[in-house]
Coordinates of C-alpha atoms and ligand atoms in Angstrom, one line a residue:
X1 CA -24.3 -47.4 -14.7
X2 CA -26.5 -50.3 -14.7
X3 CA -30.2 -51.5 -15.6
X4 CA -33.3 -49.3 -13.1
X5 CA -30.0 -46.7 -12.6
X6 CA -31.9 -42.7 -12.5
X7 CA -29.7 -39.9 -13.9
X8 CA -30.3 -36.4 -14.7
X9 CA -29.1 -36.1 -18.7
X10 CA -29.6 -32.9 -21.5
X11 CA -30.9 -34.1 -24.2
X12 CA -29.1 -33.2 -27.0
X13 CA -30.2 -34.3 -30.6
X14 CA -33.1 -36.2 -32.5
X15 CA -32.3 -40.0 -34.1
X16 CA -33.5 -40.7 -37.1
X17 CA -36.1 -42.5 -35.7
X18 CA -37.5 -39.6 -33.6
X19 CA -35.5 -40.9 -30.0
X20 CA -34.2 -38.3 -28.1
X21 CA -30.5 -38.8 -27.8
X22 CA -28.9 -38.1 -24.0
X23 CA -24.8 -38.6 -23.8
X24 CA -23.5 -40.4 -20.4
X25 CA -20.3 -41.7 -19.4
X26 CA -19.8 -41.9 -23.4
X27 CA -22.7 -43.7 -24.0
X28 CA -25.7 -43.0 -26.5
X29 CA -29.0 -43.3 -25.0
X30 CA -31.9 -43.4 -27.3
X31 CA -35.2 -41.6 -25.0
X32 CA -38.6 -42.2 -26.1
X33 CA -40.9 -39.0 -26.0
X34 CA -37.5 -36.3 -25.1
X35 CA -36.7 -33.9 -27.0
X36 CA -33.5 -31.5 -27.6
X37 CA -33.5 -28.8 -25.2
X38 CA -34.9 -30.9 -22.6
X39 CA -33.4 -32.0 -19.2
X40 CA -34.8 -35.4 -17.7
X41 CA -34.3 -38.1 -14.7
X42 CA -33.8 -40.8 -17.2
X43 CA -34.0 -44.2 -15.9
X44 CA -31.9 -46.8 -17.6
X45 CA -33.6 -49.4 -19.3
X46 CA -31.1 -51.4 -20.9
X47 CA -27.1 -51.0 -21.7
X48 CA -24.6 -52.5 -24.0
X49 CA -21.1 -51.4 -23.8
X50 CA -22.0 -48.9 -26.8
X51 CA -25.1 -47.6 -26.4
X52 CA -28.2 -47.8 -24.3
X53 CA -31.8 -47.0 -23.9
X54 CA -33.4 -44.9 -21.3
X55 CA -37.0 -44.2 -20.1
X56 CA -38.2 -40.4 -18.7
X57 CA -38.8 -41.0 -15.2
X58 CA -39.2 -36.5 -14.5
X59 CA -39.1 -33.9 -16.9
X60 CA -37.0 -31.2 -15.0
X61 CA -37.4 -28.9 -17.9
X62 CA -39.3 -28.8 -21.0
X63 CA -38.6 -27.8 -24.9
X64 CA -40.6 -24.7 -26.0
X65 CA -41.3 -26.8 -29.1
X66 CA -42.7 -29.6 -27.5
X67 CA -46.5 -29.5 -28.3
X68 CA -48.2 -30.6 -25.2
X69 CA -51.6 -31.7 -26.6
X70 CA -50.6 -34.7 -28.2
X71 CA -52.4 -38.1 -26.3
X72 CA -49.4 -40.5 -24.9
X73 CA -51.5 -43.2 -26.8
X74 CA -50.1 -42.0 -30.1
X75 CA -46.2 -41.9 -29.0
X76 CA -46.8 -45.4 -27.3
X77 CA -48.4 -47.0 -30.6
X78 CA -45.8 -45.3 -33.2
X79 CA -48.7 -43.9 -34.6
X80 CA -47.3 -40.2 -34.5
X81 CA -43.8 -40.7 -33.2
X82 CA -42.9 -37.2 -33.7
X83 CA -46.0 -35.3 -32.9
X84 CA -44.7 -34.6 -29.5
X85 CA -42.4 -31.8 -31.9
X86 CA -44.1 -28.7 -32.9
X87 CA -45.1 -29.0 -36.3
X88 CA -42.7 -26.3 -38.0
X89 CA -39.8 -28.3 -35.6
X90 CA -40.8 -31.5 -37.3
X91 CA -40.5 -30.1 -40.9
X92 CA -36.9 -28.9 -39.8
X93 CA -35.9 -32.1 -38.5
X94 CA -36.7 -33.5 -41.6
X95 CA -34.8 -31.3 -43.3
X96 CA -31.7 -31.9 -41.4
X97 CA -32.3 -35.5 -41.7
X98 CA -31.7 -35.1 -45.3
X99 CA -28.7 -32.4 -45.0
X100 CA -26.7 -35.0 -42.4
X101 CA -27.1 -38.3 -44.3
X102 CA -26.1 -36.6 -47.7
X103 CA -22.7 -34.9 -45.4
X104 CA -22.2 -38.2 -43.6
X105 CA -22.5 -40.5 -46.3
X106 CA -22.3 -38.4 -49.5
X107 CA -19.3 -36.4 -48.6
X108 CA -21.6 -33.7 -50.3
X109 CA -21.9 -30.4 -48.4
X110 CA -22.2 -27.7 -51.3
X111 CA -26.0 -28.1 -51.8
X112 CA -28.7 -26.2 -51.4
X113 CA -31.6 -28.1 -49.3
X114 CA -34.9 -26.9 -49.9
X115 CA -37.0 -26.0 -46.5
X116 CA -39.4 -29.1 -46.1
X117 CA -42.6 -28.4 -48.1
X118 CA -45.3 -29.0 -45.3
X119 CA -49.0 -29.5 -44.9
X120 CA -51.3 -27.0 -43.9
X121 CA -53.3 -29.0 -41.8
X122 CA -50.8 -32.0 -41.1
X123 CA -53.3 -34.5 -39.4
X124 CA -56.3 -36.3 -40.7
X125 CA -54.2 -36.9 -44.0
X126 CA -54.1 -41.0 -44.1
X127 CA -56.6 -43.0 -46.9
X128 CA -55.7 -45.9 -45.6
X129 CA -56.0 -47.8 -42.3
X130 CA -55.2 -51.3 -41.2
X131 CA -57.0 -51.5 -37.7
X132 CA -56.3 -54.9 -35.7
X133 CA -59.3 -56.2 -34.2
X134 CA -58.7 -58.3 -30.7
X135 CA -60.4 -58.8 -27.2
X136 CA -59.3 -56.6 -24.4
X137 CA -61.6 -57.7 -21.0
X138 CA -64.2 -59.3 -22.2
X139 CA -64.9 -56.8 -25.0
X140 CA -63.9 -56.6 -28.4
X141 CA -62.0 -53.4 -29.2
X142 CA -60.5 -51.6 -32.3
X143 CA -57.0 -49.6 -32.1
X144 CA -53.3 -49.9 -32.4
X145 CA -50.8 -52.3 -31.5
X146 CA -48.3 -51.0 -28.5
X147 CA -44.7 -50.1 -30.7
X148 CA -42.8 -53.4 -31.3
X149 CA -45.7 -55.4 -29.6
X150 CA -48.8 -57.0 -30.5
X151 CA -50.9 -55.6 -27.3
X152 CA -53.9 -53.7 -28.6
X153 CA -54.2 -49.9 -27.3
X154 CA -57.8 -49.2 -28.0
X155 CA -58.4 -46.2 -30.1
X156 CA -61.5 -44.4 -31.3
X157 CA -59.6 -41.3 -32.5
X158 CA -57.0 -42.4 -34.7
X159 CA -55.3 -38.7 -35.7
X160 CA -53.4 -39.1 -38.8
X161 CA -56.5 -40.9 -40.8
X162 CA -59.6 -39.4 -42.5
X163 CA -62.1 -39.0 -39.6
X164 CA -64.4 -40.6 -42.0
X165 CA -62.5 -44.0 -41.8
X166 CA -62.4 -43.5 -37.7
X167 CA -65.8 -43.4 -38.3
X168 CA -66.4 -46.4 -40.1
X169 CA -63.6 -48.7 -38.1
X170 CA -65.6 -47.3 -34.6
X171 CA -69.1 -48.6 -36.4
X172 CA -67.9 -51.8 -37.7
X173 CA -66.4 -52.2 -33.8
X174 CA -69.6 -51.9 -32.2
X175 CA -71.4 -54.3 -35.0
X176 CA -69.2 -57.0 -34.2
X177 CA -70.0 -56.3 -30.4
X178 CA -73.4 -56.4 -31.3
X179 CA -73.1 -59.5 -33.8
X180 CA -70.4 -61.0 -31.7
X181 CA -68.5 -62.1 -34.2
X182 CA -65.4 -63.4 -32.2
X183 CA -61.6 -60.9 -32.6
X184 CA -58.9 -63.1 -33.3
X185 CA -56.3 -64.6 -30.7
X186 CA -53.2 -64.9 -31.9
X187 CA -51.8 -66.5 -28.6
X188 CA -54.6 -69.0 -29.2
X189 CA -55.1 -69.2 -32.8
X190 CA -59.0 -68.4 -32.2
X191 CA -61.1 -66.3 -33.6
X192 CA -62.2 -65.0 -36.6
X193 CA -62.1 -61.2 -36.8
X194 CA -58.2 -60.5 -37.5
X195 CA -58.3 -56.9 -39.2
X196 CA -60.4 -54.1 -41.1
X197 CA -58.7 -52.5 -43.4
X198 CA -60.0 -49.2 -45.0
X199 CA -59.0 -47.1 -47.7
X200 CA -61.1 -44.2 -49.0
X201 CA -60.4 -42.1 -52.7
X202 CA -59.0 -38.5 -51.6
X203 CA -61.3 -36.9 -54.0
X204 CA -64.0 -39.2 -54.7
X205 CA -65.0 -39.9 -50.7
X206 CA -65.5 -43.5 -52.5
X207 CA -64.8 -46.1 -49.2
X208 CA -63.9 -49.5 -49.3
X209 CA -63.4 -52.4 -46.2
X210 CA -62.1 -55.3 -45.7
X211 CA -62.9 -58.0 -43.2
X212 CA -59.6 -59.7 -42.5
X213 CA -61.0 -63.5 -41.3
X214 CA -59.3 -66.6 -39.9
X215 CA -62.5 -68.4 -41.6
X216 CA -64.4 -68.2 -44.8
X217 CA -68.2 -68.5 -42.9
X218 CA -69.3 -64.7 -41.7
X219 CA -72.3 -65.1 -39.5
X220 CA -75.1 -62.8 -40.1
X221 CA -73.0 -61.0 -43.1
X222 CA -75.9 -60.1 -44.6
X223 CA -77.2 -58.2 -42.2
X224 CA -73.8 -56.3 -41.2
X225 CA -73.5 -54.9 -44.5
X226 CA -76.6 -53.7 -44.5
X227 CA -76.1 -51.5 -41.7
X228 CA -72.9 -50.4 -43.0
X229 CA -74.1 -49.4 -46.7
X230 CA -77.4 -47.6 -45.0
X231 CA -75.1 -45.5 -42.2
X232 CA -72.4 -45.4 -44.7
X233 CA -73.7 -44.9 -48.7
X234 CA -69.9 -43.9 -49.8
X235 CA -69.0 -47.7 -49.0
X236 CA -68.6 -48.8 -52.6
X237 CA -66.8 -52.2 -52.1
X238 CA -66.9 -54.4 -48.7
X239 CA -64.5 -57.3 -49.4
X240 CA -63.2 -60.6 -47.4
X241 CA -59.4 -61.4 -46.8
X242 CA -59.1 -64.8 -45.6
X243 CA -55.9 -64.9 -44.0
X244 CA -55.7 -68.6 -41.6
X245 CA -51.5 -68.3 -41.3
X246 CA -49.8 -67.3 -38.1
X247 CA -48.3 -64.4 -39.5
X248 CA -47.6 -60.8 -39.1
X249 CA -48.6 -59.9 -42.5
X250 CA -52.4 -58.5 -42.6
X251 CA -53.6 -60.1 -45.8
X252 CA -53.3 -62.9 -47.7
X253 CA -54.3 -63.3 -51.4
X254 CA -57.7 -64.7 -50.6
X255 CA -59.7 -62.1 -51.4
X256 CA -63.6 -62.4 -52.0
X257 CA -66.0 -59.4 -52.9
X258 CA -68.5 -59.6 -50.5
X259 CA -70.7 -56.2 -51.7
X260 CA -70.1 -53.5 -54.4
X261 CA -67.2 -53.0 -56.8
X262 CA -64.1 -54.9 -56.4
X263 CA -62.0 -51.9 -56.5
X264 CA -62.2 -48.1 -55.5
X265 CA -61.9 -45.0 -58.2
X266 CA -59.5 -41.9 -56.8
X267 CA -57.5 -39.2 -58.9
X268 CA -54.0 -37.6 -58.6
X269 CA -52.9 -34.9 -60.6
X270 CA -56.3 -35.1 -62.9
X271 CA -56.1 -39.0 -64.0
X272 CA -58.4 -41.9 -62.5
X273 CA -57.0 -44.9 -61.1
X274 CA -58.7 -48.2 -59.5
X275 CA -57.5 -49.1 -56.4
X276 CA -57.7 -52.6 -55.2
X277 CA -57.7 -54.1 -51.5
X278 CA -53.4 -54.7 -52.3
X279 CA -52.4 -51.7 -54.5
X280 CA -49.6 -49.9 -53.5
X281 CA -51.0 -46.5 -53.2
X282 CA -49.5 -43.3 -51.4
X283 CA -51.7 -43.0 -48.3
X284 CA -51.4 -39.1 -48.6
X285 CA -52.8 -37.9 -51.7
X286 CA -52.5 -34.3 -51.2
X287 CA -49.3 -34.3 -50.4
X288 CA -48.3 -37.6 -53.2
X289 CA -49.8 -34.9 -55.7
X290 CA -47.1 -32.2 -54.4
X291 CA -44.4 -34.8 -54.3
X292 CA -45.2 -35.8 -57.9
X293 CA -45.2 -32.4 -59.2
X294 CA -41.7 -31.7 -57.8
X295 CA -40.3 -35.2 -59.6
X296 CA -42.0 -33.9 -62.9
X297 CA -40.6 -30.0 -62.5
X298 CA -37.2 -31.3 -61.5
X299 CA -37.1 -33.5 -64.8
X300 CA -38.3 -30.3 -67.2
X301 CA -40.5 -32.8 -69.7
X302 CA -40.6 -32.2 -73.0
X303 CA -42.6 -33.6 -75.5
X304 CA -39.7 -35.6 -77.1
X305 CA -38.4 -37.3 -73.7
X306 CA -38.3 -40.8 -73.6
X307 CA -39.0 -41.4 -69.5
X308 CA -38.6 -44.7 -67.3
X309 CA -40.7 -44.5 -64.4
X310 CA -39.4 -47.6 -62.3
X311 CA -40.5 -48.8 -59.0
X312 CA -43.9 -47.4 -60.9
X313 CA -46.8 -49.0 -59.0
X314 CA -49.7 -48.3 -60.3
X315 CA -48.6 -45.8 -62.8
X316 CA -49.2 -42.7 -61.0
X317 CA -46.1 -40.8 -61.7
X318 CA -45.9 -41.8 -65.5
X319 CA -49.7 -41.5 -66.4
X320 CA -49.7 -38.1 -64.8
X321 CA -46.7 -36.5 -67.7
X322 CA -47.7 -39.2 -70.5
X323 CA -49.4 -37.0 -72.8
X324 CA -46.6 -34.4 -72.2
X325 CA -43.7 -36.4 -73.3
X326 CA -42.6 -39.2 -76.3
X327 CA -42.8 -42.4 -74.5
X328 CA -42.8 -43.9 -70.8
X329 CA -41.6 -47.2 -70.1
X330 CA -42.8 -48.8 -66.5
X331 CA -41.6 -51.3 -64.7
X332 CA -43.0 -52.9 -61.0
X333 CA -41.5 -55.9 -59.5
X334 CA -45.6 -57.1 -58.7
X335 CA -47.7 -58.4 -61.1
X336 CA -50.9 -57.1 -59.6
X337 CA -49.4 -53.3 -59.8
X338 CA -48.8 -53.9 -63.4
X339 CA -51.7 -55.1 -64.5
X340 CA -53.6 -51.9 -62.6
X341 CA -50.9 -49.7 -64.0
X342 CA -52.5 -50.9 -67.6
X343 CA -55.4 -50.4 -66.9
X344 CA -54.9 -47.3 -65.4
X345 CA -53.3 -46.1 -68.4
X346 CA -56.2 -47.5 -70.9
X347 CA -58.9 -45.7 -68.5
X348 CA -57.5 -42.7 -69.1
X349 CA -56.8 -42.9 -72.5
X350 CA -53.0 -42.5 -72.4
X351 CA -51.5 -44.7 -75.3
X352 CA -47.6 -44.3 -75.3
X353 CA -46.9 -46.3 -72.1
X354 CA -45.5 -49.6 -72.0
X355 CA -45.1 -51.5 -68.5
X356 CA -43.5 -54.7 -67.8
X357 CA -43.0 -57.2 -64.6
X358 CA -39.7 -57.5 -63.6
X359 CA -37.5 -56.6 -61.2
X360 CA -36.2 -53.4 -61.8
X361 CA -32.8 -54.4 -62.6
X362 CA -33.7 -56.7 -65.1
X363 CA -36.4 -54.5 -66.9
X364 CA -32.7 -52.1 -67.1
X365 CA -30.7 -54.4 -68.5
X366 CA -33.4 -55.8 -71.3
X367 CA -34.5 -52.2 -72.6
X368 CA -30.9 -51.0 -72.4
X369 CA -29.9 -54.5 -75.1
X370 CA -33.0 -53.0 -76.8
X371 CA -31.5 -50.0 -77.7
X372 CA -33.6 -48.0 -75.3
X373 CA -32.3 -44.7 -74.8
X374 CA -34.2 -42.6 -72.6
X375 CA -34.0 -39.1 -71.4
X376 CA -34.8 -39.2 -68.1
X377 CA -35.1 -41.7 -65.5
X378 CA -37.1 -41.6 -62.5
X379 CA -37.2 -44.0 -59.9
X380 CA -38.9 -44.3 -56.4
X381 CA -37.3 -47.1 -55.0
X382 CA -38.8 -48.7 -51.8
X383 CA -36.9 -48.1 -48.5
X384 CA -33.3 -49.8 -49.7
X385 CA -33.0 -47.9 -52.3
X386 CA -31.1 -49.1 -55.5
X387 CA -28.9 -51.2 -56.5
X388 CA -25.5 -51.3 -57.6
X389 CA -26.3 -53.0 -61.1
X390 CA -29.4 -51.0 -61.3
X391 CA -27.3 -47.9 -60.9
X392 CA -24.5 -48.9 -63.6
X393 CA -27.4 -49.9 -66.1
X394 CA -29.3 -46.4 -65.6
X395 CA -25.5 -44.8 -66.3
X396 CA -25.3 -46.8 -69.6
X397 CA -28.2 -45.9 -70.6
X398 CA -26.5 -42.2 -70.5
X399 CA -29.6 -40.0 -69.5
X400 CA -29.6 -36.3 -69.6
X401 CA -31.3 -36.3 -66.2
X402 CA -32.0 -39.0 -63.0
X403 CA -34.9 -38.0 -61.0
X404 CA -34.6 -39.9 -57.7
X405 CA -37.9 -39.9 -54.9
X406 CA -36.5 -41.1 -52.1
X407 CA -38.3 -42.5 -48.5
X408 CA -35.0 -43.4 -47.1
X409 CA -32.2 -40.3 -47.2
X410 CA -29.8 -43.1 -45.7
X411 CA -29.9 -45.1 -48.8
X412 CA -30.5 -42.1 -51.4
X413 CA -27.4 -40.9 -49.8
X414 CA -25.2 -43.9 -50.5
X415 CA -26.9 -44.1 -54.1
X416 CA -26.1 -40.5 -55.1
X417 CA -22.5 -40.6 -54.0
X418 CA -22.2 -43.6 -56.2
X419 CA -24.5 -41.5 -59.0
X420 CA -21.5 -39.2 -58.4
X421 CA -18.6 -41.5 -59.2
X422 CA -20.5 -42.2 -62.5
X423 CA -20.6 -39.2 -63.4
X424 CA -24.3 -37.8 -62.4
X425 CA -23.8 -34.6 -60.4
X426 CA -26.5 -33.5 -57.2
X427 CA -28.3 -30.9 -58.7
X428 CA -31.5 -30.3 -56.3
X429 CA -33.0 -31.1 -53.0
X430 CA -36.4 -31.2 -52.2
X431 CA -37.6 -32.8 -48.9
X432 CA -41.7 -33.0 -48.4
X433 CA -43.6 -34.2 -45.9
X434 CA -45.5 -37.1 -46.9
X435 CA -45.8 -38.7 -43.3
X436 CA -47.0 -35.8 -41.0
X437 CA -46.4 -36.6 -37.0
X438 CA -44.3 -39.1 -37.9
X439 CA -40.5 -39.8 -38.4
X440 CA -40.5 -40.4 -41.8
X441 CA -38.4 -38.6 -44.4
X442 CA -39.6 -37.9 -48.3
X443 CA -37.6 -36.2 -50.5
X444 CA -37.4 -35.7 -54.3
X445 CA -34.1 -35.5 -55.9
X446 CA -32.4 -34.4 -59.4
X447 CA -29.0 -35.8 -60.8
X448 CA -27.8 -34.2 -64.2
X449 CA -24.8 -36.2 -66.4
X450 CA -21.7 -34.0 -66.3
Ligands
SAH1 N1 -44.1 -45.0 -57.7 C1 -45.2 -45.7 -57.0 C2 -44.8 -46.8 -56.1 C3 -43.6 -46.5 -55.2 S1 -43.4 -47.7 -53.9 C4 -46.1 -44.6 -56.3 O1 -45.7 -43.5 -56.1 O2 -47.2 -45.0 -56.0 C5 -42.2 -48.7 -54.5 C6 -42.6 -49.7 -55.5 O3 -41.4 -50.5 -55.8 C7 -43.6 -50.8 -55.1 O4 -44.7 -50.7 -56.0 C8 -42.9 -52.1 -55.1 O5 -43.7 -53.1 -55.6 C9 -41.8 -51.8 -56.1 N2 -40.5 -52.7 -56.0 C10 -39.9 -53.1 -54.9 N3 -38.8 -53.7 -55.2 C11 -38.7 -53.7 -56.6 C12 -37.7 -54.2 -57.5 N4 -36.6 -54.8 -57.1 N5 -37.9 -53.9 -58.8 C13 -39.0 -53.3 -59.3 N6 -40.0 -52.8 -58.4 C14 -39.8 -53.0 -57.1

């Protein structure tokens, strides 16, 4: 079999990464946009002598729990790489996602997995967007970047984010049209328009944007954000990221307020918090809330636990059981996130929290020559997931109960089979879906000392 080769292959089973998965000759093809149950003409794309990658040319037969709605644009841009899956399918793959990586890598088959705990209306959820701006013939256009790319699909309808920010992005677009403020080149390195970036509070509607610039000097500025604020009153913060470095990360730490406040106000689980252009902040509140509640039921908080929150961010899980429990201690290896988490805490007068920068590992090992004993632990790593040393310093500190959110089952596997050895034991499962239409896997999970 070689490269531009057509066969006719079943596909047979999801990757983790959404990829149908076809079997020929013993190899594994990966399949954009197929899914189990289907039969294809699959051209071959590329081979090595283990696996390959394949390309639908014809489907010959279709999945009944493909959902046929779904514009190509999304698949193509990665921006809903599993919303070609019926929506009940998707909250079963995710399921199994968890199921297989804690068999495969656990060794652990004698748990009960929770069905995924879904949304009701699974799109439209995102409070965040980061929308590249560029020039596509002649005009400037707003959208996302082709998967593993940098070509610009144009978009107007972006499907997973609050219309209200579609709304904004597609009216800032046709100011700069209008303005001609010049998109970025990145081939080039000209320009000045690079990104807008958009968050908006869940409950508060409170919006903010951000230019993303090449340049300090914004022609006509003035002007712009007057039509903004009078089309858009909710825009409580416009700020400017100057970001000159050939780079693929979006912002720099040059930021200047250009109108309003510097930050935005939201709420999860009843407390405020400020949220700057560079928080850390889950992009689906409605579903964080859920996800938070699960971490706080699994740990059954009392009001004489002692609780490390690590990996805290901003606070959010800790400030919302504060005033139920003894003490929390925070820790968050940015400086930014714990210096918001402070605040956070102050603003909503919550007085026995304590938060420190550091890595996590560290922050262990210092509270545990402390003397610091505390009940429970929870942690919500980012997608690596722990450490061995942060793992042995959690078992010294000896626990009742390790509550461990998870955005990676791969690496929460790996960590609770070595939670095992120590002596914690699996107790509960709890995927969520925190990422509708898309491949990722959330789920919340309790350990309990032997
Ligand atoms: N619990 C928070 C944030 C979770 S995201 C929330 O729900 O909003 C993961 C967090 O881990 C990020 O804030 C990141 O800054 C932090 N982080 C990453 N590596 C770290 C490390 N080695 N030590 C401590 N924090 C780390």
């Amino acid at each position: 079999m070689q490269k531009n080769d057509i066969v006719e292959v079943d596909i047979i089973d999801l990757s983790h990464e959404g990829q149908g998965i076809a079997k020929v000759e013993g190899l594994v093809f990966f399949v954009d946009n197929a899914l189990p149950g289907e039969r294809i003409q699959m051209r071959v794309l590329k081979r090595t002598s283990k696996i390959g990658f394949g390309k639908v040319e014809a489907y010959l037969k279709f999945s009944d729990q493909r959902y046929q709605g779904l514009d190509l644009a999304y698949l193509r841009s990665g921006i809903a790489d599993l919303g070609h899956l019926s929506y009940d399918e998707q909250l079963v793959f995710k399921r199994q996602q968890v199921l297989k990586n804690l068999y495969k890598i656990a060794g652990i088959t004698d748990i009960e997995v929770a069905q995924t705990l879904g949304m009701a209306h699974p799109i439209a959820y995102r409070n965040k967007a980061a929308i590249p701006v560029r020039r596509l013939n002649g005009q400037v256009e707003t959208g996302f970047f082709r998967k593993h790319s940098h070509d610009l699909i144009p978009m107007e309808d972006f499907y997973i984010q609050h219309k209200e920010i579609d709304a904004l992005v597609l009216f800032v677009r046709d100011l700069l049209r209008q303005y001609d403020l010049k998109p970025y080149d990145e081939v080039e390195q000209t320009g000045l328009i690079r990104h807008l970036v958009v968050r908006r509070g869940h409950y508060t509607g409170e919006l903010m944007l951000v230019f993303v610039t090449t340049r300090p000097k914004l022609f006509r500025i003035e002007q712009i954000i007057a039509k903004i604020i009078a089309a858009f009153p909710n825009v409580v913060s416009i700020i400017q990221n100057i970001n000159d470095q050939k780079t693929n990360k979006i912002m720099s730490s040059n930021f200047r307020l250009l109108y309003g406040k510097e930050t935005i106000t939201d709420q999860m689980l009843g407390n405020d918090y400020a949220i700057s252009p560079e928080s850390f902040y889950q992009v689906n509140t409605e579903m964080a809330e859920k996800l938070y509640q699960i971490a706080i039921s699994f740990s059954e908080l009392t009001a004489d636990d002692v609780v490390i929150d690590a990996y805290s961010g901003i606070g959010t899980i800790g400030l919302s059981f504060a005033k139920q429990v003894k003490a929390v201690y925070g820790v968050d290896i940015v400086d930014s996130a714990i210096e918001d988490a402070q605040k956070n805490a102050e603003r909503n007068g919550i007085t026995n929290v304590q938060y420190v920068t550091d890595s996590a590992e560290n922050a262990m090992a210092k509270w545990s020559k402390e003397g610091l004993k505390p009940s429970v632990i929870i942690v919500d790593p980012p997608r690596k997931g722990l450490t061995e040393s942060f793992i042995k310093a959690s078992v010294a500190m000896a626990p009742q109960k390790i509550t461990y959110i998870s955005c990676n089952p791969a690496t929460m596997a790996r960590d609770v089979k070595y939670y095992a050895e120590l002596g914690y034991q699996l107790k509960k499962v709890q995927p969520v879906d925190l990422f509708p239409q898309t491949h990722h896997v959330e789920c919340v999970v309790l350990l309990e000392r032997k």
